[in-house]
Tab-separated table of C-alpha atoms in Angstrom:
chain	number	residue	atom	x	y	z
G	1	MET	CA	-9.467	-4.644	22.497
G	2	ALA	CA	-11.830	-5.440	18.771
G	3	GLN	CA	-9.821	-3.717	15.937
G	4	ARG	CA	-12.327	-1.431	14.237
G	5	ILE	CA	-13.126	-1.548	10.954
G	6	LEU	CA	-15.119	1.289	8.455
G	7	ILE	CA	-17.150	0.496	5.519
G	8	VAL	CA	-17.892	3.231	3.516
G	9	GLU	CA	-20.388	1.223	0.747
G	10	ASP	CA	-23.514	2.925	-0.719
G	11	GLU	CA	-25.478	-0.525	-1.371
G	12	GLN	CA	-27.198	-1.321	1.486
G	13	GLY	CA	-27.412	-4.784	1.481
G	14	LEU	CA	-23.550	-5.023	1.175
G	15	ARG	CA	-22.992	-2.852	3.854
G	16	LEU	CA	-25.161	-4.525	6.124
G	17	THR	CA	-24.359	-8.124	4.987
G	18	LEU	CA	-20.533	-7.275	5.284
G	19	GLY	CA	-20.949	-5.628	8.521
G	20	ASP	CA	-22.769	-8.710	10.164
G	21	ARG	CA	-19.965	-10.686	8.749
G	22	LEU	CA	-17.321	-8.900	10.586
G	23	ARG	CA	-19.514	-8.765	13.698
G	24	ASN	CA	-19.302	-12.328	13.926
G	25	GLU	CA	-15.162	-12.405	12.876
G	26	GLY	CA	-14.932	-10.366	15.924
G	27	TYR	CA	-14.659	-6.890	14.581
G	28	GLU	CA	-15.977	-3.944	15.593
G	29	VAL	CA	-17.722	-2.216	12.679
G	30	GLU	CA	-19.043	0.969	11.463
G	31	ALA	CA	-20.377	2.101	8.199
G	32	ALA	CA	-21.014	5.117	6.079
G	33	PRO	CA	-23.533	5.354	3.074
G	34	ASP	CA	-21.355	7.646	0.789
G	35	GLY	CA	-18.258	9.063	0.576
G	36	ALA	CA	-18.853	12.417	2.344
G	37	VAL	CA	-19.885	10.800	5.477
G	38	GLY	CA	-17.075	7.978	4.916
G	39	LEU	CA	-14.348	10.655	4.853
G	40	ASP	CA	-15.702	12.820	8.008
G	41	ARG	CA	-16.083	9.569	9.953
G	42	ALA	CA	-12.129	7.868	8.634
G	43	SER	CA	-10.699	11.262	9.704
G	44	HIS	CA	-11.979	11.184	13.027
G	45	GLY	CA	-12.875	7.442	13.802
G	46	GLY	CA	-9.729	5.983	14.683
G	47	PHE	CA	-10.466	2.940	12.570
G	48	ASP	CA	-7.647	0.268	11.821
G	49	LEU	CA	-9.022	-0.489	8.729
G	50	ILE	CA	-11.212	1.199	6.039
G	51	ILE	CA	-13.275	-0.744	3.220
G	52	LEU	CA	-13.887	1.867	0.490
G	53	ASP	CA	-15.908	1.131	-2.535
G	54	LEU	CA	-14.687	3.103	-5.511
G	55	MET	CA	-18.209	4.184	-6.840
G	56	LEU	CA	-19.748	6.314	-4.210
G	57	PRO	CA	-22.551	9.324	-4.277
G	58	GLU	CA	-21.012	12.516	-2.739
G	59	LYS	CA	-17.856	11.926	-3.180
G	60	SER	CA	-15.886	9.119	-4.983
G	61	GLY	CA	-13.766	6.320	-3.336
G	62	LEU	CA	-10.742	7.727	-5.409
G	63	ASP	CA	-11.547	10.965	-3.636
G	64	VAL	CA	-11.610	9.825	-0.099
G	65	CYS	CA	-8.461	7.669	-0.252
G	66	ARG	CA	-6.951	11.205	-1.653
G	67	ASP	CA	-8.072	13.174	1.311
G	68	LEU	CA	-7.230	11.109	3.833
G	69	ARG	CA	-3.676	10.888	2.315
G	70	GLN	CA	-3.032	14.155	2.407
G	71	GLN	CA	-4.610	14.698	5.790
G	72	GLY	CA	-1.511	12.276	7.015
G	73	LEU	CA	-3.638	9.229	7.791
G	74	THR	CA	-2.038	6.140	7.269
G	75	THR	CA	-4.967	3.488	7.860
G	76	PRO	CA	-4.861	0.639	5.519
G	77	VAL	CA	-7.369	1.350	2.872
G	78	LEU	CA	-8.828	-1.729	1.065
G	79	MET	CA	-10.822	-0.556	-2.340
G	80	LEU	CA	-14.185	-2.389	-3.579
G	81	THR	CA	-14.051	-2.161	-7.466
G	82	ALA	CA	-16.260	-3.574	-10.355
G	83	ARG	CA	-14.780	-5.492	-13.079
G	84	GLY	CA	-13.331	-3.634	-15.779
G	85	GLN	CA	-12.098	-0.799	-13.775
G	86	THR	CA	-8.230	-1.452	-14.128
G	87	LEU	CA	-7.223	2.169	-14.759
G	88	ASP	CA	-9.105	3.248	-11.434
G	89	LYS	CA	-7.276	0.331	-9.434
G	90	VAL	CA	-3.870	1.809	-10.573
G	91	VAL	CA	-5.081	5.139	-9.852
G	92	GLY	CA	-6.298	3.722	-6.556
G	93	LEU	CA	-3.095	2.159	-5.932
G	94	LYS	CA	-0.970	5.258	-6.657
G	95	ILE	CA	-3.028	7.343	-4.519
G	96	GLY	CA	-2.707	5.405	-0.953
G	97	ALA	CA	-4.761	2.598	-1.531
G	98	ASP	CA	-3.146	-0.738	0.791
G	99	ASP	CA	-5.290	-3.570	-1.627
G	100	TYR	CA	-8.303	-3.986	-3.668
G	101	VAL	CA	-10.595	-6.790	-3.958
G	102	THR	CA	-13.266	-7.101	-7.145
G	103	LYS	CA	-16.787	-7.428	-7.111
G	104	PRO	CA	-18.426	-9.783	-6.738
G	105	PHE	CA	-15.900	-11.610	-4.172
G	106	GLU	CA	-15.679	-14.199	-2.088
G	107	MET	CA	-16.621	-13.646	1.412
G	108	ILE	CA	-13.456	-15.833	2.259
G	109	GLU	CA	-10.936	-14.111	-0.053
G	110	LEU	CA	-11.963	-10.316	1.743
G	111	LEU	CA	-11.501	-11.945	5.135
G	112	ALA	CA	-8.198	-12.945	3.776
G	113	ARG	CA	-6.895	-9.627	2.601
G	114	ILE	CA	-8.532	-7.938	5.852
G	115	GLU	CA	-6.434	-10.425	8.027
G	116	ALA	CA	-3.379	-9.732	5.587
G	117	LEU	CA	-3.745	-5.857	6.069
G	118	LEU	CA	-4.122	-5.895	10.080
G	119	ARG	CA	-1.130	-8.184	10.211
G	120	ARG	CA	0.861	-6.026	8.131
G	121	GLU	CA	0.082	-2.565	10.090
G	122	GLU	CA	0.470	-4.291	13.161
G	123	ARG	CA	4.197	-5.123	12.531
G	124	SER	CA	4.759	-1.633	11.026
G	125	THR	CA	3.782	-0.255	14.664
G	126	ARG	CA	6.008	-2.458	16.530
G	127	ALA	CA	8.943	-2.278	14.249
G	128	PRO	CA	11.884	0.097	15.154
G	129	GLY	CA	11.975	3.430	13.949
G	130	ALA	CA	15.204	2.656	11.401
G	131	VAL	CA	16.145	6.016	9.381
G	132	TYR	CA	17.807	4.968	5.821
G	133	GLN	CA	20.037	7.162	3.653
G	134	PHE	CA	21.092	6.515	-0.089
G	135	GLY	CA	22.674	9.004	-2.242
G	136	THR	CA	19.903	12.183	-1.170
G	137	VAL	CA	17.473	10.262	-0.524
G	138	ARG	CA	16.528	10.141	3.995
G	139	VAL	CA	13.722	7.330	4.767
G	140	ALA	CA	11.873	7.295	8.166
G	141	VAL	CA	10.424	4.563	8.734
G	142	ARG	CA	8.677	5.105	11.911
G	143	SER	CA	7.048	8.542	10.360
G	144	THR	CA	6.755	6.800	6.910
G	145	GLU	CA	8.542	10.046	5.888
G	146	VAL	CA	11.043	10.054	2.960
G	147	PHE	CA	12.462	13.424	1.866
G	148	ARG	CA	15.217	13.858	-1.245
G	149	ASP	CA	17.402	16.489	-1.270
G	150	GLY	CA	16.147	18.043	1.484
G	151	ARG	CA	12.798	17.951	0.128
G	152	GLN	CA	9.768	15.663	0.983
G	153	VAL	CA	8.884	13.111	-1.194
G	154	THR	CA	4.762	12.152	-1.582
G	155	LEU	CA	4.460	8.372	-1.445
G	156	SER	CA	1.869	6.393	-1.969
G	157	ALA	CA	1.408	3.709	1.529
G	158	LYS	CA	1.999	0.977	-0.891
G	159	GLU	CA	5.210	2.368	-2.460
G	160	PHE	CA	6.024	2.898	0.701
G	161	GLN	CA	6.102	-0.658	2.280
G	162	LEU	CA	8.032	-1.770	-1.316
G	163	LEU	CA	10.961	0.668	-0.869
G	164	ARG	CA	10.814	-0.330	2.847
G	165	TYR	CA	10.588	-3.778	1.837
G	166	LEU	CA	13.557	-3.225	-0.593
G	167	LEU	CA	15.919	-1.648	1.686
G	168	GLU	CA	15.320	-4.149	4.261
G	169	HIS	CA	16.686	-6.420	1.713
G	170	ARG	CA	19.450	-4.585	0.366
G	171	GLY	CA	21.613	-6.567	-1.711
G	172	GLU	CA	18.995	-9.786	-2.060
G	173	THR	CA	17.324	-10.222	-5.403
G	174	LEU	CA	13.991	-10.434	-5.026
G	175	SER	CA	11.419	-12.279	-7.618
G	176	ARG	CA	8.281	-10.227	-8.167
G	177	ASP	CA	6.614	-13.318	-6.590
G	178	THR	CA	8.386	-12.713	-3.521
G	179	LEU	CA	7.558	-8.870	-3.444
G	180	LEU	CA	3.824	-9.276	-4.330
G	181	HIS	CA	3.618	-11.973	-1.261
G	182	GLU	CA	5.624	-10.133	1.260
G	183	VAL	CA	4.680	-6.506	0.035
G	184	TRP	CA	0.821	-7.259	-0.800
G	185	GLU	CA	0.274	-10.334	0.472
G	186	TYR	CA	-1.166	-12.345	-1.781
G	187	GLU	CA	0.067	-15.048	-4.612
G	188	ALA	CA	0.723	-13.578	-8.146
G	189	THR	CA	-0.681	-14.142	-11.227
G	190	PRO	CA	1.606	-14.922	-14.410
G	191	THR	CA	0.485	-11.853	-15.757
G	192	THR	CA	0.908	-9.124	-13.186
G	193	ARG	CA	2.630	-6.262	-13.625
G	194	THR	CA	2.068	-4.507	-10.308
G	195	VAL	CA	5.594	-4.840	-8.921
G	196	ASP	CA	6.917	-3.371	-12.002
G	197	VAL	CA	4.623	-0.503	-12.151
G	198	HIS	CA	5.446	0.466	-9.000
G	199	VAL	CA	9.219	0.060	-9.370
G	200	ALA	CA	8.563	2.416	-12.274
G	201	TRP	CA	6.938	5.153	-10.070
G	202	LEU	CA	9.939	5.008	-7.215
G	203	ARG	CA	12.286	5.225	-9.597
G	204	GLN	CA	10.404	8.622	-10.941
G	205	LYS	CA	10.389	9.687	-7.233
G	206	LEU	CA	13.556	8.417	-6.097
G	207	GLU	CA	16.351	8.571	-8.623
G	208	GLU	CA	17.989	10.808	-10.207
G	209	ASP	CA	18.036	9.184	-14.025
G	210	PRO	CA	15.003	6.854	-13.900
G	211	LYS	CA	16.250	5.359	-17.190
G	212	LYS	CA	19.209	4.204	-15.540
G	213	PRO	CA	18.878	3.606	-11.644
G	214	GLN	CA	21.580	3.595	-9.795
G	215	TRP	CA	19.684	2.234	-6.491
G	216	ILE	CA	16.085	0.414	-7.427
G	217	LEU	CA	18.075	-2.302	-10.033
G	218	THR	CA	16.730	-4.349	-12.334
G	219	VAL	CA	18.044	-8.530	-12.225
G	220	HIS	CA	16.927	-9.848	-15.750
G	221	GLY	CA	14.849	-12.809	-14.936
G	222	HIS	CA	14.954	-12.735	-11.815
G	223	GLY	CA	13.353	-9.656	-9.898
G	224	TYR	CA	14.599	-6.427	-8.658
G	225	LYS	CA	17.466	-5.393	-5.664
G	226	PHE	CA	18.289	-2.520	-3.948
G	227	ALA	CA	21.598	-1.572	-4.474
G	228	GLU	CA	24.106	-2.525	-1.367
G	229	SER	CA	27.712	-2.254	-2.559
G	230	LYS	CA	30.002	-0.949	-5.777
G	231	ASP	CA	29.598	-3.936	-7.188
G	232	ASP	CA	26.037	-3.188	-7.569
G	233	ARG	CA	27.184	0.215	-9.277
G	234	ALA	CA	25.758	2.453	-5.954
G	235	SER	CA	26.870	3.296	-2.670
G	236	THR	CA	25.664	1.298	-0.033
G	237	ALA	CA	22.366	2.318	1.716
G	238	ALA	CA	22.281	1.732	4.987
G	239	PRO	CA	20.230	2.096	8.092
G	240	ILE	CA	21.719	5.260	10.395
G	241	ALA	CA	21.121	6.465	13.806
């Protein structure tokens, strides 16, 4: 069965061109001309991926993404942003977008990002339903739920994917390039701080003292690792039944 993609884009030319190209690639495509229509279709359409423009009439892409995540919809969201919208990109990732492409973009790059997001979603769907416990934090992989002190913690889709990858590789020192490639699935640039920003957000939400983390540790000059043993100054975090 063909994978279904929703395009939420107000520029008619781009909407039509992108839709035609994706259909030629074998995807089933629907489109929405504004944020309000896009939110309604995304909420009820059962799509495998949503391509969401940031600047939309009726309802912005940021608001659409936030509303979808608040509804509990975990469908991957790929945002289209204009040059100079750095702050909006950061906000978009924080509220639950999975990746972004800056306009104008090369079609081959967009297709690669789409394929990467869909592959990651397929792997997540097939993955066993492990539950991790560390300190007072409990992470349920299948339901993508995180609890701290018995209270649910809201993580963006990317924050959860990063946390899960760190947990699955606990004890391993992971470079920023490795995390970018494995979690974001695109090559790093030397000046990117994407990983640092997401690690800081996770520490704020999960560590007792974010300035002195016990779990998500910095390995200076190398990257990060999730604490595994007392030698890492923290107790073992392991999957439980």
